[in-house]
PDB file of C-alpha atoms in Angstrom:
ATOM      1  CA  MET A 144       0.768 -10.606  -1.528  1.00 37.00           C
ATOM      2  CA  ARG A 145       0.119 -14.169  -0.321  1.00 38.00           C
ATOM      3  CA  ALA A 146       2.987 -16.176   1.191  1.00 37.00           C
ATOM      4  CA  VAL A 147       3.926 -19.414  -0.623  1.00 32.00           C
ATOM      5  CA  PRO A 148       5.485 -22.218   1.462  1.00 35.00           C
ATOM      6  CA  ALA A 149       9.222 -22.390   0.847  1.00 33.00           C
ATOM      7  CA  LEU A 150      10.548 -25.569  -0.758  1.00 31.00           C
ATOM      8  CA  LEU A 151      13.467 -25.721   1.635  1.00 30.00           C
ATOM      9  CA  LEU A 152      13.474 -24.773   5.312  1.00 28.00           C
ATOM     10  CA  LEU A 153      16.770 -23.194   6.359  1.00 30.00           C
ATOM     11  CA  SER A 154      17.878 -23.056   9.984  1.00 28.00           C
ATOM     12  CA  ALA A 155      18.400 -19.576  11.464  1.00 28.00           C
ATOM     13  CA  PHE A 156      21.910 -18.551  12.393  1.00 27.00           C
ATOM     14  CA  GLY A 157      23.609 -15.569  14.087  1.00 29.00           C
ATOM     15  CA  LEU A 158      24.047 -12.287  12.235  1.00 28.00           C
ATOM     16  CA  GLY A 159      27.415 -10.530  12.273  1.00 29.00           C
ATOM     17  CA  LEU A 160      28.726  -7.151  11.191  1.00 26.00           C
ATOM     18  CA  VAL A 161      28.326  -5.832   7.672  1.00 32.00           C
ATOM     19  CA  ALA A 162      31.211  -6.747   5.390  1.00 32.00           C
ATOM     20  CA  ALA A 163      31.878  -6.396   1.656  1.00 33.00           C
ATOM     21  CA  SER A 164      30.961  -9.438  -0.448  1.00 40.00           C
ATOM     22  CA  PRO A 165      33.449 -11.087  -2.850  1.00 38.00           C
ATOM     23  CA  ALA A 166      34.157  -9.658  -6.303  1.00 37.00           C
ATOM     24  CA  GLY A 167      33.000  -6.157  -5.365  1.00 40.00           C
ATOM     25  CA  GLY A 168      29.349  -7.164  -5.217  1.00 55.00           C
ATOM     26  CA  GLY A 169      26.606  -6.057  -2.873  1.00 64.00           C
ATOM     27  CA  ARG A 170      27.103  -5.758   0.875  1.00 56.00           C
ATOM     28  CA  ARG A 171      26.025  -8.750   2.961  1.00 54.00           C
ATOM     29  CA  LEU A 172      25.932  -9.723   6.625  1.00 50.00           C
ATOM     30  CA  ALA A 173      29.076 -11.567   7.701  1.00 43.00           C
ATOM     31  CA  ALA A 174      27.592 -14.925   8.673  1.00 46.00           C
ATOM     32  CA  ALA A 175      28.113 -18.536   7.671  1.00 49.00           C
ATOM     33  CA  GLY A 176      25.530 -19.458   4.996  1.00 69.00           C
ATOM     34  CA  SER A 177      23.788 -22.744   4.264  1.00 80.00           C
ATOM     35  CA  CYS A 178      24.394 -24.530   0.966  1.00 87.00           C
ATOM     36  CA  ILE A 179      21.535 -24.997  -1.519  1.00 82.00           C
ATOM     37  CA  PRO A 180      20.431 -27.551  -2.561  1.00 78.00           C
ATOM     38  CA  SER A 181      22.917 -29.569  -0.429  1.00 73.00           C
ATOM     39  CA  ALA A 182      26.429 -29.452   0.976  1.00 70.00           C
ATOM     40  CA  THR A 183      27.640 -31.842  -1.742  1.00 75.00           C
ATOM     41  CA  ASN A 184      25.967 -29.855  -4.527  1.00 79.00           C
ATOM     42  CA  CYS A 185      26.372 -26.250  -3.411  1.00 88.00           C
ATOM     43  CA  THR A 186      24.766 -23.991  -6.039  1.00 89.00           C
ATOM     44  CA  CYS A 187      24.078 -21.084  -3.648  1.00 92.00           C
ATOM     45  CA  THR A 188      24.905 -19.985  -0.129  1.00 91.00           C
ATOM     46  CA  ALA A 189      21.849 -18.739   1.794  1.00 91.00           C
ATOM     47  CA  GLU A 190      21.260 -16.524   4.837  1.00 90.00           C
ATOM     48  CA  ALA A 191      18.051 -16.969   6.823  1.00 92.00           C
ATOM     49  CA  GLY A 192      16.544 -13.837   8.398  1.00 93.00           C
ATOM     50  CA  VAL A 193      18.334 -11.578   5.884  1.00 94.00           C
ATOM     51  CA  GLU A 194      16.916  -9.433   3.051  1.00 95.00           C
ATOM     52  CA  TYR A 195      19.064  -8.071   0.197  1.00 94.00           C
ATOM     53  CA  VAL A 196      17.702  -4.556  -0.386  1.00 94.00           C
ATOM     54  CA  GLY A 197      18.267  -2.981  -3.827  1.00 94.00           C
ATOM     55  CA  GLY A 198      20.134  -4.301  -6.866  1.00 93.00           C
ATOM     56  CA  ASP A 199      16.987  -5.835  -8.436  1.00 94.00           C
ATOM     57  CA  LEU A 200      17.072  -7.066 -12.026  1.00 92.00           C
ATOM     58  CA  GLN A 201      14.434  -5.456 -14.248  1.00 91.00           C
ATOM     59  CA  ALA A 202      12.685  -6.605 -17.402  1.00 86.00           C
ATOM     60  CA  SER A 203      12.610  -4.502 -20.570  1.00 84.00           C
ATOM     61  CA  ASN A 204       9.292  -2.971 -19.458  1.00 85.00           C
ATOM     62  CA  GLY A 205      10.846  -1.734 -16.215  1.00 87.00           C
ATOM     63  CA  GLN A 206       9.117  -4.274 -13.955  1.00 89.00           C
ATOM     64  CA  LEU A 207      11.132  -6.200 -11.367  1.00 89.00           C
ATOM     65  CA  MET A 208      12.089  -9.733 -12.384  1.00 89.00           C
ATOM     66  CA  THR A 209      10.390 -11.939  -9.796  1.00 92.00           C
ATOM     67  CA  ALA A 210       8.970 -15.457  -9.489  1.00 91.00           C
ATOM     68  CA  GLN A 211       6.413 -17.049  -7.161  1.00 90.00           C
ATOM     69  CA  ILE A 212       8.728 -19.869  -6.070  1.00 90.00           C
ATOM     70  CA  GLY A 213      10.482 -21.085  -2.945  1.00 90.00           C
ATOM     71  CA  VAL A 214      14.078 -20.846  -1.769  1.00 91.00           C
ATOM     72  CA  ASN A 215      15.411 -23.886  -3.659  1.00 90.00           C
ATOM     73  CA  ASP A 216      13.908 -22.899  -7.013  1.00 91.00           C
ATOM     74  CA  CYS A 217      14.889 -19.255  -6.466  1.00 93.00           C
ATOM     75  CA  CYS A 218      18.539 -20.310  -6.164  1.00 92.00           C
ATOM     76  CA  LEU A 219      18.357 -22.512  -9.274  1.00 89.00           C
ATOM     77  CA  GLY A 220      16.461 -19.832 -11.224  1.00 90.00           C
ATOM     78  CA  CYS A 221      19.128 -17.228 -10.442  1.00 92.00           C
ATOM     79  CA  ALA A 222      21.871 -19.676 -11.422  1.00 89.00           C
ATOM     80  CA  ASN A 223      20.216 -20.082 -14.843  1.00 89.00           C
ATOM     81  CA  LEU A 224      19.303 -16.401 -15.320  1.00 88.00           C
ATOM     82  CA  LEU A 225      21.690 -14.101 -17.163  1.00 86.00           C
ATOM     83  CA  ASN A 226      23.265 -11.371 -14.970  1.00 89.00           C
ATOM     84  CA  CYS A 227      21.703 -12.836 -11.788  1.00 94.00           C
ATOM     85  CA  THR A 228      24.161 -13.310  -8.924  1.00 94.00           C
ATOM     86  CA  ALA A 229      22.042 -12.910  -5.790  1.00 95.00           C
ATOM     87  CA  TRP A 230      18.409 -13.342  -4.718  1.00 93.00           C
ATOM     88  CA  THR A 231      15.917 -12.803  -1.904  1.00 96.00           C
ATOM     89  CA  VAL A 232      12.780 -14.835  -1.082  1.00 96.00           C
ATOM     90  CA  LYS A 233      10.247 -12.776   0.879  1.00 94.00           C
ATOM     91  CA  GLU A 234       6.592 -13.687   1.498  1.00 93.00           C
ATOM     92  CA  GLY A 235       6.722 -16.424  -1.151  1.00 91.00           C
ATOM     93  CA  LEU A 236       8.181 -14.176  -3.887  1.00 92.00           C
ATOM     94  CA  CYS A 237      11.697 -14.554  -5.312  1.00 96.00           C
ATOM     95  CA  TYR A 238      13.514 -11.327  -6.241  1.00 96.00           C
ATOM     96  CA  PHE A 239      16.472 -11.731  -8.623  1.00 95.00           C
ATOM     97  CA  LYS A 240      19.471  -9.467  -7.931  1.00 94.00           C
ATOM     98  CA  ALA A 241      22.572  -8.255  -9.754  1.00 94.00           C
ATOM     99  CA  ALA A 242      26.129  -8.748  -8.523  1.00 91.00           C
ATOM    100  CA  SER A 243      26.161  -5.293  -6.922  1.00 92.00           C
ATOM    101  CA  GLY A 244      23.858  -2.525  -5.791  1.00 93.00           C
ATOM    102  CA  TRP A 245      22.232  -4.361  -2.872  1.00 94.00           C
ATOM    103  CA  THR A 246      22.795  -4.344   0.885  1.00 94.00           C
ATOM    104  CA  ALA A 247      21.994  -7.157   3.333  1.00 92.00           C
ATOM    105  CA  MET A 248      19.629  -6.113   6.098  1.00 93.00           C
ATOM    106  CA  PRO A 249      17.975  -8.145   8.886  1.00 94.00           C
ATOM    107  CA  GLY A 250      14.429  -9.059   7.871  1.00 91.00           C
ATOM    108  CA  ASN A 251      11.773 -11.738   7.582  1.00 94.00           C
ATOM    109  CA  ALA A 252      13.316 -13.210   4.415  1.00 94.00           C
ATOM    110  CA  THR A 253      15.933 -15.642   3.119  1.00 95.00           C
ATOM    111  CA  SER A 254      18.636 -14.414   0.745  1.00 94.00           C
ATOM    112  CA  GLY A 255      21.647 -15.897  -0.960  1.00 93.00           C
ATOM    113  CA  THR A 256      24.309 -15.655  -3.652  1.00 93.00           C
ATOM    114  CA  VAL A 257      25.104 -18.013  -6.514  1.00 92.00           C
ATOM    115  CA  VAL A 258      28.252 -20.090  -6.049  1.00 88.00           C
ATOM    116  CA  THR A 259      28.020 -22.239  -9.186  1.00 80.00           C
ATOM    117  CA  LYS A 260      26.600 -20.533 -12.284  1.00 75.00           C
ATOM    118  CA  SER A 261      24.874 -22.866 -14.716  1.00 63.00           C
ATOM    119  CA  THR A 262      26.430 -22.983 -18.187  1.00 57.00           C
ATOM    120  CA  PRO A 263      25.044 -24.590 -21.335  1.00 50.00           C
ATOM    121  CA  PRO A 264      26.744 -27.841 -22.453  1.00 50.00           C
ATOM    122  CA  VAL A 265      29.513 -27.513 -25.043  1.00 52.00           C
ATOM    123  CA  VAL A 266      28.596 -29.268 -28.259  1.00 51.00           C
ATOM    124  CA  GLU A 267      31.560 -30.380 -30.356  1.00 60.00           C
ATOM    125  CA  PRO A 268      30.974 -29.737 -34.049  1.00 60.00           C
ATOM    126  CA  SER A 269      30.751 -32.841 -36.196  1.00 61.00           C
ATOM    127  CA  PRO A 270      33.144 -33.126 -39.141  1.00 66.00           C
ATOM    128  CA  ALA A 271      31.621 -32.040 -42.402  1.00 63.00           C
ATOM    129  CA  PRO A 272      30.754 -34.958 -44.689  1.00 63.00           C
ATOM    130  CA  ALA A 273      32.714 -35.386 -47.902  1.00 65.00           C
ATOM    131  CA  MET A 274      31.043 -33.616 -50.769  1.00 66.00           C
ATOM    132  CA  SER A 275      30.223 -35.551 -53.909  1.00 61.00           C
ATOM    133  CA  PRO A 276      30.711 -33.916 -57.258  1.00 61.00           C
ATOM    134  CA  GLU A 277      27.645 -31.950 -58.211  1.00 60.00           C
ATOM    135  CA  PRO A 278      25.703 -33.564 -61.055  1.00 57.00           C
ATOM    136  CA  GLU A 279      24.874 -31.498 -64.052  1.00 61.00           C
ATOM    137  CA  ALA A 280      21.551 -29.802 -63.917  1.00 53.00           C
ATOM    138  CA  SER A 281      18.829 -31.468 -65.962  1.00 53.00           C
ATOM    139  CA  PRO A 282      16.480 -29.384 -68.077  1.00 54.00           C
ATOM    140  CA  GLY A 283      13.870 -27.887 -65.816  1.00 51.00           C
ATOM    141  CA  MET A 284      15.697 -28.938 -62.607  1.00 54.00           C
ATOM    142  CA  SER A 285      17.688 -26.842 -60.117  1.00 53.00           C
ATOM    143  CA  PRO A 286      21.376 -27.695 -59.682  1.00 53.00           C
ATOM    144  CA  ALA A 287      22.105 -30.123 -56.833  1.00 51.00           C
ATOM    145  CA  GLY A 288      22.993 -28.537 -53.521  1.00 50.00           C
ATOM    146  CA  VAL A 289      20.844 -25.440 -54.004  1.00 54.00           C
ATOM    147  CA  PRO A 290      18.272 -25.378 -51.137  1.00 53.00           C
ATOM    148  CA  ALA A 291      14.653 -24.980 -52.078  1.00 55.00           C
ATOM    149  CA  PRO A 292      13.057 -21.725 -50.940  1.00 60.00           C
ATOM    150  CA  MET A 293      11.237 -21.883 -47.607  1.00 60.00           C
ATOM    151  CA  PRO A 294       7.453 -22.004 -48.044  1.00 62.00           C
ATOM    152  CA  ALA A 295       5.566 -18.953 -46.868  1.00 66.00           C
ATOM    153  CA  PRO A 296       3.636 -19.482 -43.600  1.00 61.00           C
ATOM    154  CA  ALA A 297      -0.017 -20.308 -44.018  1.00 68.00           C
ATOM    155  CA  PRO A 298      -2.406 -17.387 -43.451  1.00 69.00           C
ATOM    156  CA  GLY A 299      -3.449 -17.208 -39.816  1.00 66.00           C
ATOM    157  CA  ALA A 300      -0.606 -19.438 -38.596  1.00 64.00           C
ATOM    158  CA  SER A 301       0.448 -18.823 -34.991  1.00 65.00           C
ATOM    159  CA  PRO A 302       3.976 -17.478 -34.321  1.00 61.00           C
ATOM    160  CA  PRO A 303       6.428 -19.765 -32.499  1.00 57.00           C
ATOM    161  CA  PRO A 304       5.979 -19.770 -28.709  1.00 57.00           C
ATOM    162  CA  THR A 305       8.172 -17.554 -26.539  1.00 51.00           C
ATOM    163  CA  ILE A 306      10.356 -19.533 -24.117  1.00 51.00           C
ATOM    164  CA  VAL A 307      10.699 -17.998 -20.643  1.00 50.00           C
ATOM    165  CA  LEU A 308      12.412 -19.185 -17.489  1.00 54.00           C
ATOM    166  CA  PRO A 309       9.968 -21.352 -15.481  1.00 52.00           C
ATOM    167  CA  GLY A 310       8.356 -19.418 -12.667  1.00 51.00           C
ATOM    168  CA  LEU A 311       9.195 -15.940 -13.947  1.00 52.00           C
ATOM    169  CA  LEU A 312       6.315 -13.521 -13.948  1.00 54.00           C
ATOM    170  CA  VAL A 313       5.663 -12.207 -17.469  1.00 49.00           C
ATOM    171  CA  PRO A 314       3.248  -9.416 -18.435  1.00 54.00           C
ATOM    172  CA  PRO A 315      -0.281 -10.803 -18.974  1.00 53.00           C
ATOM    173  CA  PRO A 316      -1.501 -11.155 -22.585  1.00 54.00           C
ATOM    174  CA  THR A 317      -3.619  -8.424 -24.084  1.00 56.00           C
ATOM    175  CA  VAL A 318      -7.311  -9.208 -23.722  1.00 52.00           C
ATOM    176  CA  ASN A 319     -10.379  -7.563 -25.119  1.00 57.00           C
ATOM    177  CA  PRO A 320     -11.723  -4.823 -22.841  1.00 54.00           C
ATOM    178  CA  VAL A 321     -14.673  -5.858 -20.733  1.00 52.00           C
ATOM    179  CA  ALA A 322     -17.664  -3.762 -19.961  1.00 54.00           C
ATOM    180  CA  SER A 323     -17.292  -1.466 -16.951  1.00 53.00           C
ATOM    181  CA  PRO A 324     -19.400  -2.344 -13.889  1.00 52.00           C
ATOM    182  CA  PRO A 325     -22.583  -0.351 -13.471  1.00 52.00           C
ATOM    183  CA  PRO A 326     -22.185   2.831 -11.436  1.00 53.00           C
ATOM    184  CA  ALA A 327     -22.863   2.610  -7.732  1.00 53.00           C
ATOM    185  CA  VAL A 328     -26.325   3.637  -6.587  1.00 58.00           C
ATOM    186  CA  VAL A 329     -26.111   7.066  -4.933  1.00 64.00           C
ATOM    187  CA  PRO A 330     -28.531   7.709  -2.038  1.00 69.00           C
ATOM    188  CA  LEU A 331     -30.952  10.595  -2.407  1.00 70.00           C
ATOM    189  CA  GLU A 332     -30.209  12.214   0.965  1.00 81.00           C
ATOM    190  CA  PRO A 333     -27.678  12.028   3.818  1.00 85.00           C
ATOM    191  CA  GLY A 334     -28.072   9.246   6.337  1.00 85.00           C
ATOM    192  CA  CYS A 335     -26.553   6.442   8.390  1.00 88.00           C
ATOM    193  CA  VAL A 336     -24.758   3.496   6.827  1.00 85.00           C
ATOM    194  CA  ASN A 337     -25.622   0.557   9.072  1.00 82.00           C
ATOM    195  CA  ILE A 338     -23.228  -2.402   9.274  1.00 79.00           C
ATOM    196  CA  GLY A 339     -25.430  -4.868  11.134  1.00 74.00           C
ATOM    197  CA  ASP A 340     -27.463  -2.937  13.717  1.00 76.00           C
ATOM    198  CA  ASN A 341     -24.920  -0.154  14.247  1.00 79.00           C
ATOM    199  CA  CYS A 342     -24.677   3.187  12.474  1.00 86.00           C
ATOM    200  CA  THR A 343     -21.063   2.874  11.319  1.00 88.00           C
ATOM    201  CA  CYS A 344     -20.770   5.771   8.864  1.00 91.00           C
ATOM    202  CA  TRP A 345     -22.583   8.928   7.886  1.00 88.00           C
ATOM    203  CA  GLU A 346     -22.919   9.292   4.101  1.00 90.00           C
ATOM    204  CA  GLU A 347     -23.353  12.428   1.990  1.00 91.00           C
ATOM    205  CA  PRO A 348     -24.639  11.948  -1.585  1.00 93.00           C
ATOM    206  CA  ASN A 349     -23.296  13.966  -4.527  1.00 94.00           C
ATOM    207  CA  VAL A 350     -20.319  15.101  -2.453  1.00 94.00           C
ATOM    208  CA  GLU A 351     -16.636  14.309  -3.044  1.00 96.00           C
ATOM    209  CA  TYR A 352     -13.954  14.601  -0.363  1.00 96.00           C
ATOM    210  CA  GLN A 353     -10.870  15.928  -2.182  1.00 95.00           C
ATOM    211  CA  GLY A 354      -7.430  15.450  -0.635  1.00 95.00           C
ATOM    212  CA  GLY A 355      -6.510  13.693   2.599  1.00 95.00           C
ATOM    213  CA  ASP A 356      -5.968  10.343   0.835  1.00 96.00           C
ATOM    214  CA  ILE A 357      -4.270   7.469   2.643  1.00 94.00           C
ATOM    215  CA  THR A 358      -1.203   6.241   0.714  1.00 92.00           C
ATOM    216  CA  ALA A 359       0.741   2.980   0.835  1.00 90.00           C
ATOM    217  CA  GLN A 360       4.489   2.732   1.410  1.00 85.00           C
ATOM    218  CA  ASP A 361       5.085   2.835  -2.359  1.00 88.00           C
ATOM    219  CA  GLY A 362       3.211   6.158  -2.611  1.00 89.00           C
ATOM    220  CA  ASN A 363       0.111   4.725  -4.326  1.00 92.00           C
ATOM    221  CA  LEU A 364      -3.358   5.601  -3.038  1.00 92.00           C
ATOM    222  CA  VAL A 365      -5.086   2.999  -0.853  1.00 91.00           C
ATOM    223  CA  THR A 366      -8.311   2.145  -2.725  1.00 94.00           C
ATOM    224  CA  ALA A 367     -10.823  -0.679  -3.175  1.00 93.00           C
ATOM    225  CA  VAL A 368     -12.142  -1.331  -6.691  1.00 93.00           C
ATOM    226  CA  GLY A 369     -15.595  -2.683  -7.555  1.00 91.00           C
ATOM    227  CA  VAL A 370     -17.215  -2.153  -4.146  1.00 90.00           C
ATOM    228  CA  GLY A 371     -20.440  -0.565  -2.960  1.00 90.00           C
ATOM    229  CA  LEU A 372     -21.274   1.910  -0.236  1.00 90.00           C
ATOM    230  CA  GLY A 373     -21.561  -0.708   2.509  1.00 89.00           C
ATOM    231  CA  ASP A 374     -18.162  -2.296   1.789  1.00 91.00           C
ATOM    232  CA  CYS A 375     -16.564   1.142   1.409  1.00 93.00           C
ATOM    233  CA  CYS A 376     -17.823   2.168   4.858  1.00 91.00           C
ATOM    234  CA  LYS A 377     -16.888  -1.169   6.446  1.00 90.00           C
ATOM    235  CA  GLY A 378     -13.418  -1.091   4.869  1.00 91.00           C
ATOM    236  CA  CYS A 379     -12.707   2.391   6.226  1.00 93.00           C
ATOM    237  CA  ALA A 380     -13.974   1.435   9.686  1.00 89.00           C
ATOM    238  CA  THR A 381     -11.503  -1.486   9.824  1.00 88.00           C
ATOM    239  CA  LEU A 382      -8.528   0.250   8.148  1.00 90.00           C
ATOM    240  CA  PRO A 383      -6.094   1.817  10.644  1.00 90.00           C
ATOM    241  CA  GLY A 384      -5.971   5.588  10.248  1.00 90.00           C
ATOM    242  CA  CYS A 385      -9.047   5.816   8.005  1.00 93.00           C
ATOM    243  CA  GLY A 386     -11.648   8.358   9.097  1.00 92.00           C
ATOM    244  CA  ALA A 387     -13.502   9.122   5.853  1.00 95.00           C
ATOM    245  CA  PHE A 388     -14.031   7.848   2.327  1.00 95.00           C
ATOM    246  CA  THR A 389     -15.257   8.755  -1.152  1.00 96.00           C
ATOM    247  CA  LEU A 390     -16.996   6.246  -3.461  1.00 95.00           C
ATOM    248  CA  LYS A 391     -16.540   7.315  -7.077  1.00 95.00           C
ATOM    249  CA  GLN A 392     -17.191   5.125 -10.154  1.00 92.00           C
ATOM    250  CA  ASN A 393     -17.221   1.936  -8.064  1.00 91.00           C
ATOM    251  CA  THR A 394     -13.816   2.761  -6.528  1.00 95.00           C
ATOM    252  CA  CYS A 395     -13.545   3.532  -2.810  1.00 96.00           C
ATOM    253  CA  TYR A 396     -10.878   6.078  -1.844  1.00 97.00           C
ATOM    254  CA  PHE A 397      -9.880   5.850   1.817  1.00 96.00           C
ATOM    255  CA  LYS A 398      -9.189   9.173   3.556  1.00 95.00           C
ATOM    256  CA  ASN A 399      -7.668  10.454   6.757  1.00 94.00           C
ATOM    257  CA  ALA A 400      -9.961  11.991   9.358  1.00 90.00           C
ATOM    258  CA  THR A 401      -8.744  15.464   8.301  1.00 92.00           C
ATOM    259  CA  GLY A 402      -7.008  17.097   5.375  1.00 94.00           C
ATOM    260  CA  TRP A 403      -9.835  16.842   2.819  1.00 95.00           C
ATOM    261  CA  THR A 404     -12.341  19.360   1.436  1.00 95.00           C
ATOM    262  CA  LYS A 405     -15.974  18.825   0.432  1.00 94.00           C
ATOM    263  CA  VAL A 406     -16.947  19.654  -3.169  1.00 95.00           C
ATOM    264  CA  ASN A 407     -20.189  19.030  -5.062  1.00 95.00           C
ATOM    265  CA  ALA A 408     -19.924  16.046  -7.429  1.00 94.00           C
ATOM    266  CA  THR A 409     -22.956  14.444  -9.065  1.00 93.00           C
ATOM    267  CA  GLY A 410     -23.032  10.650  -8.802  1.00 93.00           C
ATOM    268  CA  VAL A 411     -20.386  10.532  -6.057  1.00 95.00           C
ATOM    269  CA  VAL A 412     -21.032   9.629  -2.426  1.00 94.00           C
ATOM    270  CA  SER A 413     -18.709  10.320   0.504  1.00 94.00           C
ATOM    271  CA  GLY A 414     -18.873   9.696   4.217  1.00 93.00           C
ATOM    272  CA  TRP A 415     -17.060   9.591   7.506  1.00 88.00           C
ATOM    273  CA  VAL A 416     -16.748   6.964  10.214  1.00 91.00           C
ATOM    274  CA  ILE A 417     -18.719   7.605  13.397  1.00 86.00           C
ATOM    275  CA  GLN A 418     -16.501   7.043  16.432  1.00 71.00           C
ATOM    276  CA  GLY A 419     -18.510   7.002  19.627  1.00 58.00           C
ATOM    277  CA  SER A 420     -20.508  10.170  18.888  1.00 59.00           C
ATOM    278  CA  PRO A 421     -24.214   9.935  17.990  1.00 59.00           C
ATOM    279  CA  PRO A 422     -24.942  10.417  14.275  1.00 57.00           C
ATOM    280  CA  PRO A 423     -26.945  13.365  12.950  1.00 57.00           C
ATOM    281  CA  ALA A 424     -30.680  12.860  12.632  1.00 52.00           C
ATOM    282  CA  GLY A 425     -31.631  11.160   9.387  1.00 46.00           C
ATOM    283  CA  ARG A 426     -32.564   7.883   7.731  1.00 46.00           C
ATOM    284  CA  ARG A 427     -30.499   4.695   7.931  1.00 51.00           C
ATOM    285  CA  LEU A 428     -29.137   2.508   5.116  1.00 52.00           C
ATOM    286  CA  ARG A 429     -28.644  -1.121   6.202  1.00 50.00           C
ATOM    287  CA  PHE A 430     -25.935  -3.366   4.713  1.00 50.00           C
TER     288      PHE A 430
END
């Protein structure tokens, strides 16, 4: 996730003890917040160096409601978003929060709560015009005041566009499936995988290392999609904690140094990173 420059730089201030927020909402750090966008037009109060953990708003598909915007726009977006009362901007991404269910924690983020909720303007109804007596219907004519039926939409006409809050991330449109990349070329025999002039990995063709996968903090496997043997080896050599890998259907699965088992698998290539020890005798593949 790439960081996006914030639209408003907030000065850091001291953090106090944890105290309950107003109206029974989430729990925040007791510290004086800065007004956004200005002291004379205070839409939100913000806390620099604070992250609100939990209480995220979710879309109907279960995904978190987020936007790639800065602090100022995050405040205004929350003020215009139904059920949004608090927010956090972390690494260039705005997370919209409910009124409760979150806790303020020290972190590399800026968070805040909405002070002034945006409301739509009130439109006064105009008085109804005086109705004239309906004329008698002429032969072949509809009586006055009866609306004509709405014409059917033309075949192939596009539906009206869906209006979303600016900056909110929406699911991508459905696209036609593209052809899968060609399978990776599997070496015919074991050998060195050279990155430059050094034997970085030792590869074993038609072998899969099962188990021992490295996982991210969210529990998902750490993988690289659409790579070859050289990039798979180089990625494992530079990834902390990676000691082995399996390249299967153009996807590289990064493994721990232990905890996996070798099994025969046609078209799959696996290998392990050489760390200071000389490689077994064999040919060398240069990348």
